[in-house]
Tab-separated table of C-alpha atoms and ligand atoms in Angstrom:
chain	number	residue	atom	x	y	z
S	1334	MET	CA	126.960	0.497	132.101
S	1335	LYS	CA	123.207	0.660	132.217
S	1336	PHE	CA	120.961	-2.133	131.032
S	1337	GLU	CA	117.948	-4.376	131.481
S	1338	PHE	CA	118.116	-8.048	130.638
S	1339	LEU	CA	115.572	-10.814	130.246
S	1340	ASN	CA	116.015	-14.153	128.554
S	1341	PRO	CA	112.937	-16.245	129.317
S	1342	THR	CA	113.978	-19.451	127.505
S	1343	HIS	CA	114.007	-22.565	129.676
S	1344	LEU	CA	117.215	-24.390	128.749
S	1345	VAL	CA	117.437	-28.174	128.977
S	1346	PHE	CA	121.020	-29.106	128.114
S	1347	GLY	CA	122.871	-32.387	127.880
S	1348	ALA	CA	123.476	-35.596	125.969
S	1349	GLY	CA	120.277	-37.622	125.792
S	1350	SER	CA	117.930	-34.730	126.510
S	1351	LEU	CA	115.997	-35.305	123.264
S	1352	SER	CA	114.068	-37.984	125.171
S	1353	ARG	CA	112.554	-35.181	127.284
S	1354	LEU	CA	111.143	-33.315	124.293
S	1355	GLY	CA	107.559	-34.526	124.692
S	1356	GLU	CA	107.439	-33.707	128.383
S	1357	VAL	CA	108.772	-30.195	127.673
S	1358	VAL	CA	106.445	-29.477	124.716
S	1359	ARG	CA	103.337	-30.774	126.492
S	1360	ALA	CA	103.500	-27.777	128.834
S	1361	TYR	CA	102.850	-25.466	125.879
S	1362	GLY	CA	100.453	-27.253	123.550
S	1363	LYS	CA	98.658	-30.367	122.357
S	1364	LYS	CA	99.445	-30.289	118.639
S	1365	ALA	CA	102.910	-29.420	117.395
S	1366	LEU	CA	104.007	-28.092	114.036
S	1367	LEU	CA	107.270	-30.030	113.717
S	1368	VAL	CA	109.572	-27.966	111.512
S	1369	THR	CA	112.558	-29.716	109.878
S	1370	GLY	CA	115.178	-29.046	107.194
S	1371	GLY	CA	116.284	-30.873	104.077
S	1372	GLY	CA	116.381	-34.356	105.559
S	1373	SER	CA	119.397	-34.686	107.878
S	1374	VAL	CA	117.123	-35.520	110.818
S	1375	ARG	CA	115.607	-38.357	108.812
S	1376	ARG	CA	118.946	-39.758	107.722
S	1377	ASN	CA	119.662	-40.592	111.348
S	1378	ASP	CA	117.098	-41.481	114.014
S	1379	THR	CA	116.592	-37.942	115.333
S	1380	PHE	CA	113.247	-37.381	113.636
S	1381	ASP	CA	111.771	-40.701	114.761
S	1382	ARG	CA	112.964	-40.209	118.340
S	1383	ALA	CA	111.517	-36.703	118.466
S	1384	VAL	CA	108.145	-37.872	117.164
S	1385	SER	CA	108.095	-40.835	119.583
S	1386	SER	CA	108.833	-38.566	122.524
S	1387	LEU	CA	106.107	-36.123	121.480
S	1388	LYS	CA	103.522	-38.850	120.910
S	1389	ALA	CA	104.364	-40.613	124.167
S	1390	ALA	CA	103.605	-37.338	125.930
S	1391	GLY	CA	100.259	-37.046	124.131
S	1392	VAL	CA	101.352	-34.322	121.715
S	1393	ALA	CA	100.029	-34.743	118.145
S	1394	VAL	CA	102.316	-33.805	115.246
S	1395	ALA	CA	101.876	-32.022	111.891
S	1396	GLU	CA	105.046	-31.769	109.844
S	1397	CYS	CA	106.557	-28.915	107.888
S	1398	SER	CA	109.723	-30.269	106.259
S	1399	GLY	CA	112.113	-28.921	103.651
S	1400	ILE	CA	113.261	-25.695	105.290
S	1401	GLU	CA	116.221	-24.618	103.178
S	1402	PRO	CA	119.468	-23.110	104.504
S	1403	ASN	CA	119.078	-19.295	104.509
S	1404	PRO	CA	115.287	-19.751	104.843
S	1405	ARG	CA	112.978	-17.915	102.469
S	1406	LEU	CA	109.946	-15.785	103.178
S	1407	SER	CA	107.774	-18.102	101.044
S	1408	THR	CA	108.809	-21.011	103.287
S	1409	VAL	CA	107.716	-19.054	106.347
S	1410	LEU	CA	104.313	-18.457	104.735
S	1411	ARG	CA	104.013	-22.142	103.803
S	1412	GLY	CA	104.739	-23.249	107.363
S	1413	ALA	CA	102.330	-20.738	108.881
S	1414	GLY	CA	99.669	-22.049	106.478
S	1415	ILE	CA	100.224	-25.628	107.651
S	1416	ALA	CA	100.073	-24.578	111.312
S	1417	ARG	CA	96.799	-22.750	110.655
S	1418	SER	CA	95.108	-25.516	108.666
S	1419	GLU	CA	96.279	-28.234	111.078
S	1420	GLY	CA	95.236	-26.293	114.179
S	1421	CYS	CA	98.687	-26.399	115.775
S	1422	ASP	CA	99.123	-24.656	119.121
S	1423	VAL	CA	102.900	-25.051	119.535
S	1424	VAL	CA	105.864	-25.051	117.123
S	1425	VAL	CA	108.841	-27.401	117.504
S	1426	ALA	CA	111.972	-26.565	115.514
S	1427	LEU	CA	114.196	-29.614	114.931
S	1428	GLY	CA	117.261	-28.580	112.929
S	1429	GLY	CA	119.900	-25.913	112.438
S	1430	GLY	CA	119.578	-22.165	112.675
S	1431	SER	CA	117.641	-22.007	109.417
S	1432	VAL	CA	114.951	-24.329	110.742
S	1433	MET	CA	114.773	-22.520	114.087
S	1434	ASP	CA	114.569	-19.071	112.482
S	1435	ALA	CA	111.896	-20.161	110.022
S	1436	ALA	CA	109.916	-21.792	112.846
S	1437	LYS	CA	109.981	-18.607	114.925
S	1438	ALA	CA	108.858	-16.524	111.967
S	1439	MET	CA	106.057	-19.003	111.223
S	1440	ALA	CA	104.900	-18.841	114.847
S	1441	ALA	CA	104.623	-15.048	114.639
S	1442	THR	CA	103.173	-14.930	111.111
S	1443	LEU	CA	100.053	-16.714	112.362
S	1444	PHE	CA	99.084	-13.623	114.352
S	1445	TYR	CA	100.587	-10.944	112.133
S	1446	GLU	CA	98.315	-8.776	110.040
S	1447	GLY	CA	99.696	-8.074	106.587
S	1448	ASP	CA	102.977	-9.055	104.969
S	1449	PRO	CA	105.303	-10.690	107.539
S	1450	TRP	CA	108.279	-9.096	105.749
S	1451	ASN	CA	107.175	-5.896	107.486
S	1452	MET	CA	108.532	-7.407	110.729
S	1453	MET	CA	112.047	-7.206	109.394
S	1454	THR	CA	114.713	-4.612	110.139
S	1455	GLY	CA	115.154	-2.031	107.392
S	1456	GLN	CA	111.497	-1.911	106.312
S	1457	LYS	CA	110.070	1.610	106.149
S	1458	ASN	CA	106.703	0.580	107.590
S	1459	ARG	CA	108.240	-1.891	110.051
S	1460	ARG	CA	105.943	-3.301	112.730
S	1461	LEU	CA	107.303	-5.790	115.253
S	1462	PRO	CA	105.321	-8.943	115.969
S	1463	GLU	CA	103.613	-8.878	119.346
S	1464	LYS	CA	102.315	-12.414	119.553
S	1465	ALA	CA	103.486	-15.845	118.442
S	1466	LEU	CA	102.694	-19.481	119.070
S	1467	PRO	CA	105.011	-20.934	121.727
S	1468	VAL	CA	108.200	-22.270	120.146
S	1469	VAL	CA	110.416	-25.077	121.437
S	1470	THR	CA	113.815	-25.353	119.754
S	1471	VAL	CA	115.901	-28.509	119.321
S	1472	PRO	CA	119.155	-27.531	117.594
S	1473	THR	CA	120.958	-30.214	115.576
S	1474	LEU	CA	123.910	-27.974	114.718
S	1475	ALA	CA	125.982	-25.771	117.040
S	1476	ALA	CA	126.217	-22.361	115.444
S	1477	THR	CA	123.652	-19.601	115.574
S	1478	GLY	CA	122.414	-19.559	119.170
S	1479	SER	CA	118.920	-19.137	117.733
S	1480	GLU	CA	117.731	-21.828	120.158
S	1481	MET	CA	117.938	-19.384	123.055
S	1482	ASN	CA	117.433	-15.941	121.570
S	1483	GLY	CA	114.596	-13.843	120.210
S	1484	GLY	CA	115.977	-13.374	116.699
S	1485	ALA	CA	115.120	-14.781	113.283
S	1486	VAL	CA	116.963	-14.192	110.005
S	1487	ILE	CA	114.922	-14.568	106.814
S	1488	THR	CA	115.667	-14.024	103.110
S	1489	ASN	CA	113.202	-12.289	100.808
S	1490	GLU	CA	113.838	-14.163	97.594
S	1491	LYS	CA	112.062	-11.513	95.488
S	1492	THR	CA	114.371	-8.672	96.572
S	1493	THR	CA	117.424	-10.824	97.493
S	1494	LEU	CA	117.552	-9.071	100.850
S	1495	LYS	CA	118.329	-10.994	104.024
S	1496	SER	CA	117.153	-9.278	107.180
S	1497	PHE	CA	116.339	-10.045	110.779
S	1498	VAL	CA	113.701	-9.509	113.408
S	1499	THR	CA	114.241	-9.523	117.149
S	1500	ALA	CA	111.174	-9.499	119.394
S	1501	GLY	CA	110.164	-10.668	122.846
S	1502	CYS	CA	107.485	-13.007	121.504
S	1503	LEU	CA	110.081	-14.846	119.396
S	1504	TYR	CA	112.082	-16.164	122.342
S	1505	PRO	CA	111.614	-19.921	122.442
S	1506	ARG	CA	109.730	-21.006	125.568
S	1507	ALA	CA	112.205	-23.845	125.887
S	1508	ALA	CA	115.350	-25.114	124.194
S	1509	VAL	CA	116.176	-28.816	124.338
S	1510	VAL	CA	119.879	-28.843	123.530
S	1511	ASP	CA	121.252	-32.347	123.060
S	1512	PRO	CA	124.856	-32.444	121.802
S	1513	GLU	CA	124.359	-36.014	120.576
S	1514	LEU	CA	122.220	-34.599	117.791
S	1515	THR	CA	125.262	-32.779	116.412
S	1516	LEU	CA	127.432	-35.924	116.089
S	1517	SER	CA	126.387	-36.279	112.439
S	1518	VAL	CA	127.248	-32.709	111.393
S	1519	PRO	CA	129.967	-32.929	108.688
S	1520	PRO	CA	133.373	-31.280	109.296
S	1521	ASP	CA	132.705	-28.262	107.054
S	1522	GLN	CA	129.397	-27.322	108.708
S	1523	THR	CA	130.992	-27.955	112.122
S	1524	ALA	CA	133.759	-25.489	111.273
S	1525	PHE	CA	131.301	-22.917	109.901
S	1526	GLY	CA	129.322	-23.171	113.134
S	1527	ILE	CA	132.480	-22.592	115.200
S	1528	CYS	CA	133.262	-19.522	113.114
S	1529	ASP	CA	129.700	-18.264	113.565
S	1530	LEU	CA	129.735	-18.581	117.352
S	1531	MET	CA	133.169	-16.934	117.569
S	1532	THR	CA	131.993	-14.088	115.365
S	1533	HIS	CA	128.971	-13.502	117.587
S	1534	VAL	CA	131.310	-12.597	120.404
S	1535	THR	CA	133.953	-10.774	118.328
S	1536	GLU	CA	131.173	-8.494	117.060
S	1537	SER	CA	130.285	-7.341	120.566
S	1538	TYR	CA	133.956	-7.321	121.651
S	1539	PHE	CA	134.976	-4.941	118.876
S	1540	ASN	CA	131.794	-2.922	118.357
S	1541	GLY	CA	130.495	-2.524	121.906
S	1542	VAL	CA	130.789	0.542	124.111
S	1543	ASP	CA	133.923	1.091	126.200
S	1544	GLY	CA	134.150	-0.011	129.828
S	1545	THR	CA	132.677	-3.536	129.822
S	1546	PRO	CA	135.573	-5.555	131.302
S	1547	LEU	CA	133.471	-8.494	132.486
S	1548	GLN	CA	131.836	-8.767	129.059
S	1549	ASP	CA	135.329	-8.777	127.531
S	1550	ARG	CA	136.233	-11.746	129.698
S	1551	PHE	CA	133.010	-13.572	128.808
S	1552	ALA	CA	133.767	-13.086	125.119
S	1553	GLU	CA	137.387	-14.185	125.546
S	1554	GLY	CA	136.175	-17.265	127.452
S	1555	VAL	CA	133.883	-18.237	124.583
S	1556	ILE	CA	136.714	-17.769	122.062
S	1557	HIS	CA	139.217	-19.791	124.102
S	1558	THR	CA	136.656	-22.564	124.563
S	1559	ALA	CA	135.872	-22.643	120.841
S	1560	MET	CA	139.591	-22.748	119.992
S	1561	GLU	CA	140.261	-25.527	122.486
S	1562	TRP	CA	137.331	-27.810	121.688
S	1563	GLY	CA	136.382	-26.783	118.147
S	1564	PRO	CA	139.301	-28.481	116.362
S	1565	ARG	CA	138.527	-31.709	118.222
S	1566	ALA	CA	134.894	-31.620	117.077
S	1567	VAL	CA	136.038	-31.002	113.490
S	1568	SER	CA	138.655	-33.760	113.422
S	1569	ASP	CA	136.532	-36.348	115.248
S	1570	GLY	CA	132.830	-35.683	114.808
S	1571	ARG	CA	131.997	-38.531	117.235
S	1572	ASP	CA	133.791	-36.822	120.139
S	1573	ILE	CA	130.767	-36.100	122.336
S	1574	LYS	CA	132.802	-34.136	124.898
S	1575	ALA	CA	133.997	-31.760	122.210
S	1576	ARG	CA	130.531	-31.547	120.651
S	1577	ALA	CA	129.038	-30.645	124.034
S	1578	GLN	CA	131.557	-27.883	124.731
S	1579	VAL	CA	131.153	-26.400	121.268
S	1580	GLN	CA	127.388	-26.475	121.576
S	1581	TRP	CA	127.380	-24.875	125.002
S	1582	ALA	CA	129.698	-22.174	123.649
S	1583	SER	CA	127.317	-21.563	120.749
S	1584	VAL	CA	124.349	-21.131	123.119
S	1585	VAL	CA	126.218	-18.686	125.351
S	1586	ALA	CA	127.671	-16.767	122.409
S	1587	LEU	CA	124.292	-15.366	121.395
S	1588	ASN	CA	121.807	-15.834	124.221
S	1589	GLY	CA	122.568	-12.296	125.344
S	1590	TRP	CA	124.885	-12.852	128.306
S	1591	VAL	CA	128.096	-11.910	126.507
S	1592	GLN	CA	126.445	-8.850	124.972
S	1593	ILE	CA	124.784	-7.388	128.091
S	1594	GLY	CA	125.471	-3.674	128.305
S	1595	THR	CA	127.674	-3.565	125.202
S	1596	LEU	CA	124.985	-2.096	122.906
S	1597	ALA	CA	126.953	-3.556	120.027
S	1598	PRO	CA	125.825	-3.446	116.409
S	1599	TYR	CA	126.872	-6.399	114.203
S	1600	PRO	CA	128.500	-4.987	111.051
S	1601	VAL	CA	130.239	-8.229	110.004
S	1602	HIS	CA	126.908	-10.047	110.147
S	1603	MET	CA	125.148	-7.336	108.181
S	1604	ILE	CA	127.734	-7.554	105.402
S	1605	GLU	CA	127.710	-11.363	105.389
S	1606	HIS	CA	123.934	-11.528	105.175
S	1607	SER	CA	124.104	-9.723	101.828
S	1608	LEU	CA	126.526	-12.371	100.544
S	1609	SER	CA	124.443	-15.350	101.664
S	1610	ALA	CA	121.282	-13.655	100.355
S	1611	HIS	CA	122.750	-13.443	96.864
S	1612	HIS	CA	124.800	-16.641	96.750
S	1613	ASP	CA	123.173	-18.987	99.244
S	1614	ILE	CA	126.502	-19.715	100.918
S	1615	ALA	CA	126.664	-21.047	104.490
S	1616	HIS	CA	126.455	-18.123	106.925
S	1617	GLY	CA	129.501	-19.261	108.925
S	1618	ALA	CA	131.587	-19.628	105.769
S	1619	GLY	CA	130.684	-16.093	104.720
S	1620	LEU	CA	131.654	-14.805	108.157
S	1621	ALA	CA	135.049	-16.501	107.932
S	1622	VAL	CA	135.679	-14.448	104.804
S	1623	VAL	CA	134.290	-11.117	106.017
S	1624	ASN	CA	135.418	-11.052	109.653
S	1625	PRO	CA	139.226	-11.005	109.218
S	1626	ALA	CA	138.879	-8.458	106.392
S	1627	TRP	CA	136.633	-6.276	108.540
S	1628	MET	CA	139.032	-6.614	111.496
S	1629	ARG	CA	141.950	-5.305	109.398
S	1630	PHE	CA	139.804	-2.323	108.413
S	1631	ALA	CA	138.579	-1.614	111.960
S	1632	ALA	CA	142.015	-2.088	113.555
S	1633	ARG	CA	143.228	1.032	111.758
S	1634	THR	CA	141.026	3.199	113.955
S	1635	ARG	CA	141.317	1.202	117.204
S	1636	PRO	CA	144.587	-0.758	117.198
S	1637	GLU	CA	144.654	-0.896	121.008
S	1638	ARG	CA	141.458	-2.943	121.095
S	1639	PHE	CA	142.822	-5.429	118.601
S	1640	ALA	CA	146.137	-5.542	120.477
S	1641	GLN	CA	144.190	-6.534	123.604
S	1642	PHE	CA	142.565	-9.320	121.575
S	1643	ALA	CA	145.997	-10.443	120.321
S	1644	GLU	CA	147.415	-10.450	123.827
S	1645	ARG	CA	144.570	-12.174	125.607
S	1646	ILE	CA	143.635	-14.697	122.929
S	1647	PHE	CA	147.000	-15.512	121.362
S	1648	GLY	CA	149.432	-14.495	124.105
S	1649	LEU	CA	151.162	-11.921	121.894
S	1650	SER	CA	153.057	-9.039	123.493
S	1651	PRO	CA	152.129	-5.616	122.111
S	1652	GLN	CA	155.116	-3.214	121.844
S	1653	ARG	CA	153.287	-0.244	123.337
S	1654	PRO	CA	152.645	2.561	122.580
S	1655	ASP	CA	152.448	1.223	119.012
S	1656	ASP	CA	149.737	-1.430	119.091
S	1657	SER	CA	149.338	-1.818	115.355
S	1658	GLU	CA	151.876	-4.616	114.861
S	1659	ALA	CA	150.361	-6.809	117.587
S	1660	ALA	CA	146.875	-5.986	116.315
S	1661	ALA	CA	147.812	-7.165	112.816
S	1662	GLN	CA	149.461	-10.327	114.129
S	1663	GLY	CA	146.410	-11.171	116.257
S	1664	ILE	CA	144.137	-10.865	113.242
S	1665	ASP	CA	146.505	-13.052	111.190
S	1666	ARG	CA	146.428	-15.683	113.936
S	1667	PHE	CA	142.623	-15.526	114.099
S	1668	GLU	CA	142.388	-16.013	110.347
S	1669	ALA	CA	144.909	-18.849	110.493
S	1670	PHE	CA	142.788	-20.586	113.129
S	1671	LEU	CA	139.732	-20.360	110.888
S	1672	ARG	CA	141.732	-21.829	108.003
S	1673	SER	CA	143.087	-24.598	110.226
S	1674	ILE	CA	139.590	-25.896	110.933
S	1675	GLY	CA	138.629	-25.754	107.256
S	1676	CYS	CA	136.917	-22.398	106.791
S	1677	PRO	CA	137.353	-20.373	103.620
S	1678	THR	CA	138.885	-16.939	104.153
S	1679	CYS	CA	138.519	-15.299	100.769
S	1680	LEU	CA	135.575	-14.628	98.507
S	1681	SER	CA	136.873	-16.724	95.608
S	1682	GLU	CA	136.791	-19.803	97.866
S	1683	VAL	CA	133.029	-19.407	98.267
S	1684	GLY	CA	132.562	-18.746	94.553
S	1685	ILE	CA	132.078	-14.987	94.794
S	1686	GLY	CA	133.816	-12.600	92.390
S	1687	LYS	CA	134.072	-8.835	92.213
S	1688	ALA	CA	131.077	-8.171	89.940
S	1689	LEU	CA	128.518	-7.309	92.627
S	1690	LEU	CA	130.577	-5.737	95.420
S	1691	GLU	CA	128.689	-2.412	95.207
S	1692	ARG	CA	125.385	-4.257	95.222
S	1693	TYR	CA	126.256	-6.179	98.418
S	1694	ALA	CA	127.275	-2.914	100.058
S	1695	LYS	CA	124.052	-1.166	99.013
S	1696	ASP	CA	121.943	-4.076	100.225
S	1697	THR	CA	123.780	-4.124	103.554
S	1698	LEU	CA	122.933	-0.462	104.051
S	1699	LEU	CA	119.303	-0.986	103.050
S	1700	VAL	CA	118.951	-3.365	106.001
S	1701	ALA	CA	121.091	-1.507	108.566
S	1702	HIS	CA	122.067	2.152	108.602
S	1703	ASP	CA	122.348	5.013	111.051
S	1704	ALA	CA	120.934	8.535	110.636
S	1705	ASP	CA	123.826	9.368	108.282
S	1706	GLY	CA	123.187	6.344	106.123
S	1707	ARG	CA	126.269	4.507	107.411
S	1708	LEU	CA	126.556	0.943	108.668
S	1709	PRO	CA	126.657	1.084	112.492
S	1710	GLY	CA	129.832	-0.257	114.092
S	1711	ARG	CA	133.222	0.894	115.330
S	1712	PRO	CA	133.953	2.568	113.022
S	1713	SER	CA	130.685	3.143	111.184
S	1714	MET	CA	131.060	2.401	107.485
S	1715	SER	CA	130.099	4.079	104.231
S	1716	GLU	CA	129.176	2.126	101.116
S	1717	ALA	CA	132.734	2.683	99.856
S	1718	ASP	CA	134.155	1.296	103.120
S	1719	ILE	CA	132.099	-1.889	102.773
S	1720	VAL	CA	133.260	-2.284	99.174
S	1721	GLU	CA	136.857	-1.775	100.321
S	1722	VAL	CA	136.538	-4.509	102.955
S	1723	LEU	CA	134.990	-6.918	100.468
S	1724	ARG	CA	137.602	-6.079	97.824
S	1725	SER	CA	140.338	-6.857	100.317
S	1726	ALA	CA	138.776	-10.316	100.775
S	1727	LEU	CA	138.681	-11.223	97.073
C	3237	LIG	O1	118.582	-29.041	106.142
C	3237	LIG	P1	119.187	-30.272	106.751
C	3237	LIG	O2	119.005	-31.485	105.949
C	3237	LIG	O3	118.816	-30.422	108.199
C	3237	LIG	O4	120.803	-30.054	106.687
C	3237	LIG	C1	121.446	-28.960	107.318
C	3237	LIG	C2	121.924	-27.900	106.322
C	3237	LIG	O5	122.217	-28.477	105.072
C	3237	LIG	C3	122.729	-29.446	107.915
C	3237	LIG	N1	122.559	-30.039	109.246
C	3237	LIG	C4	121.946	-29.511	110.323
C	3237	LIG	N2	122.015	-30.352	111.364
C	3237	LIG	C5	122.657	-31.463	110.925
C	3237	LIG	C6	123.001	-31.265	109.571
C	3237	LIG	N3	123.649	-32.211	108.847
C	3237	LIG	C7	123.976	-33.355	109.476
C	3237	LIG	N4	123.688	-33.611	110.774
C	3237	LIG	C8	123.033	-32.690	111.523
C	3237	LIG	N5	122.792	-32.937	112.830
C	3237	LIG	O6	123.540	-28.286	107.994
C	3237	LIG	C9	123.229	-27.436	106.916
C	3237	LIG	C10	123.155	-25.998	107.395
C	3237	LIG	O7	122.044	-25.813	108.257
C	3237	LIG	P2	121.575	-24.345	108.698
C	3237	LIG	O8	120.439	-24.499	109.605
C	3237	LIG	O9	121.374	-23.509	107.473
C	3237	LIG	O10	122.886	-23.793	109.450
C	3237	LIG	P3	123.049	-22.817	110.653
C	3237	LIG	O11	122.672	-23.440	111.937
C	3237	LIG	O12	124.410	-22.285	110.514
C	3237	LIG	O13	121.966	-21.641	110.378
C	3237	LIG	C11	122.237	-20.625	109.460
C	3237	LIG	C12	121.095	-19.630	109.397
C	3237	LIG	O14	120.907	-18.971	110.650
C	3237	LIG	C13	121.005	-17.540	110.480
C	3237	LIG	C14	121.929	-17.432	109.296
C	3237	LIG	O15	121.892	-16.164	108.682
C	3237	LIG	C15	121.404	-18.525	108.391
C	3237	LIG	O16	120.256	-18.115	107.709
C	3237	LIG	N6	121.422	-16.906	111.734
C	3237	LIG	C16	120.523	-16.828	112.744
C	3237	LIG	C17	120.795	-16.211	113.936
C	3237	LIG	C18	119.822	-16.120	115.030
C	3237	LIG	N7	118.572	-16.447	114.812
C	3237	LIG	O17	120.160	-15.719	116.129
C	3237	LIG	C19	122.086	-15.561	114.176
C	3237	LIG	C20	123.139	-15.968	113.217
C	3237	LIG	O18	124.145	-14.984	113.237
C	3237	LIG	C21	122.675	-16.188	111.811
C	3237	LIG	O19	122.569	-14.984	111.084
C	3238	LIG	ZN1	125.994	-15.491	113.023
């Protein structure tokens, strides 16, 4: 293993920490662009409490509301325009992953010359952002880990491509992570978030380089924690202990710790992004469909890795040297867990038919491909492979 690692985000975690928002933001600016989604934060008292905390700390507020799930490029431009005209010097993201991603992209767009879509992976003339307004994240949904990473996922509604940018300047300066804010998340979105955080670690577990035993254990720890506490958060949304454990797992799942040294590409995510770009489905729901199908495909070339997963996660006993049976059973158990918490596991359940399978595969490869034009992963995938995986999920 050989790596460098830096995650500069100051994490403030715990029930009630929203009250510290103003004190945290004041260190970075005097006027905040407060970015919010479609209204969930106004349906409870989260928005009012955030504004009170900011104002009490002497931070003025300009609002950019209405960030849609799977946030659009035009929304990023709108928010950057508000920040510019209002003279904001800090951005506060109060919402789910969509709000946080849009807020990061807005913060960078302010300093970016030209079309901000050129920041995104897959663009021929790609240029990473080098500067952004400071961002403070306040997640209201446990899922993406965007609160403590340097990534943003944006959809270009003109081309129906969903892509991502990862850059040092996009790391939030601080993340105020208050599990109480997730108490109002409905069961379906709670389950999708659990699937998302689990998929973040299965991606690195199955696609990373060999010889990362500690990272394996980190990933397995996140999965066990999600499987222990996730069902409780789904069945009783008011269970603050369960909400806190799920949210902590979601932070750890994609703040970089689990992935250190694995150099893992994220093929399941790349495929899912094409689905949510075209059909506006919840990211975690799309992953619940794609991940088991992808696992069955990938297990053919590396059954021993999937047998390890089956053994360590589900306590199954591989009949070595033939690992394929245990590998298949482990994937079945994983899929069954996703179903048990209310996730869809086939395309028809998210309203997707077979008409555009080739198109999703082509779009996936437009965003992410290696020198041979294949989707990076273990194994790397051709367009036909991606279509095969999606067809198996119909
Ligand atoms: O928009 P509002 O009204 O806030 O409602 C949202 C939205 O309808 C609702 N919600 C959020 N917090 C709530 C709540 N409802 C009730 N109570 C609350 N406390 O949940 C719905 C979904 O929100 P969204 O932000 O879209 O979900 P999520 O957090 O799953 O974010 C998904 C986006 O993040 C990207 C995905 O591709 C997708 O665009 N990702 C970002 C990543 C990153 N930056 O690291 C990594 C991920 O793998 C992912 O790709
Ligand atoms: Zn994800």
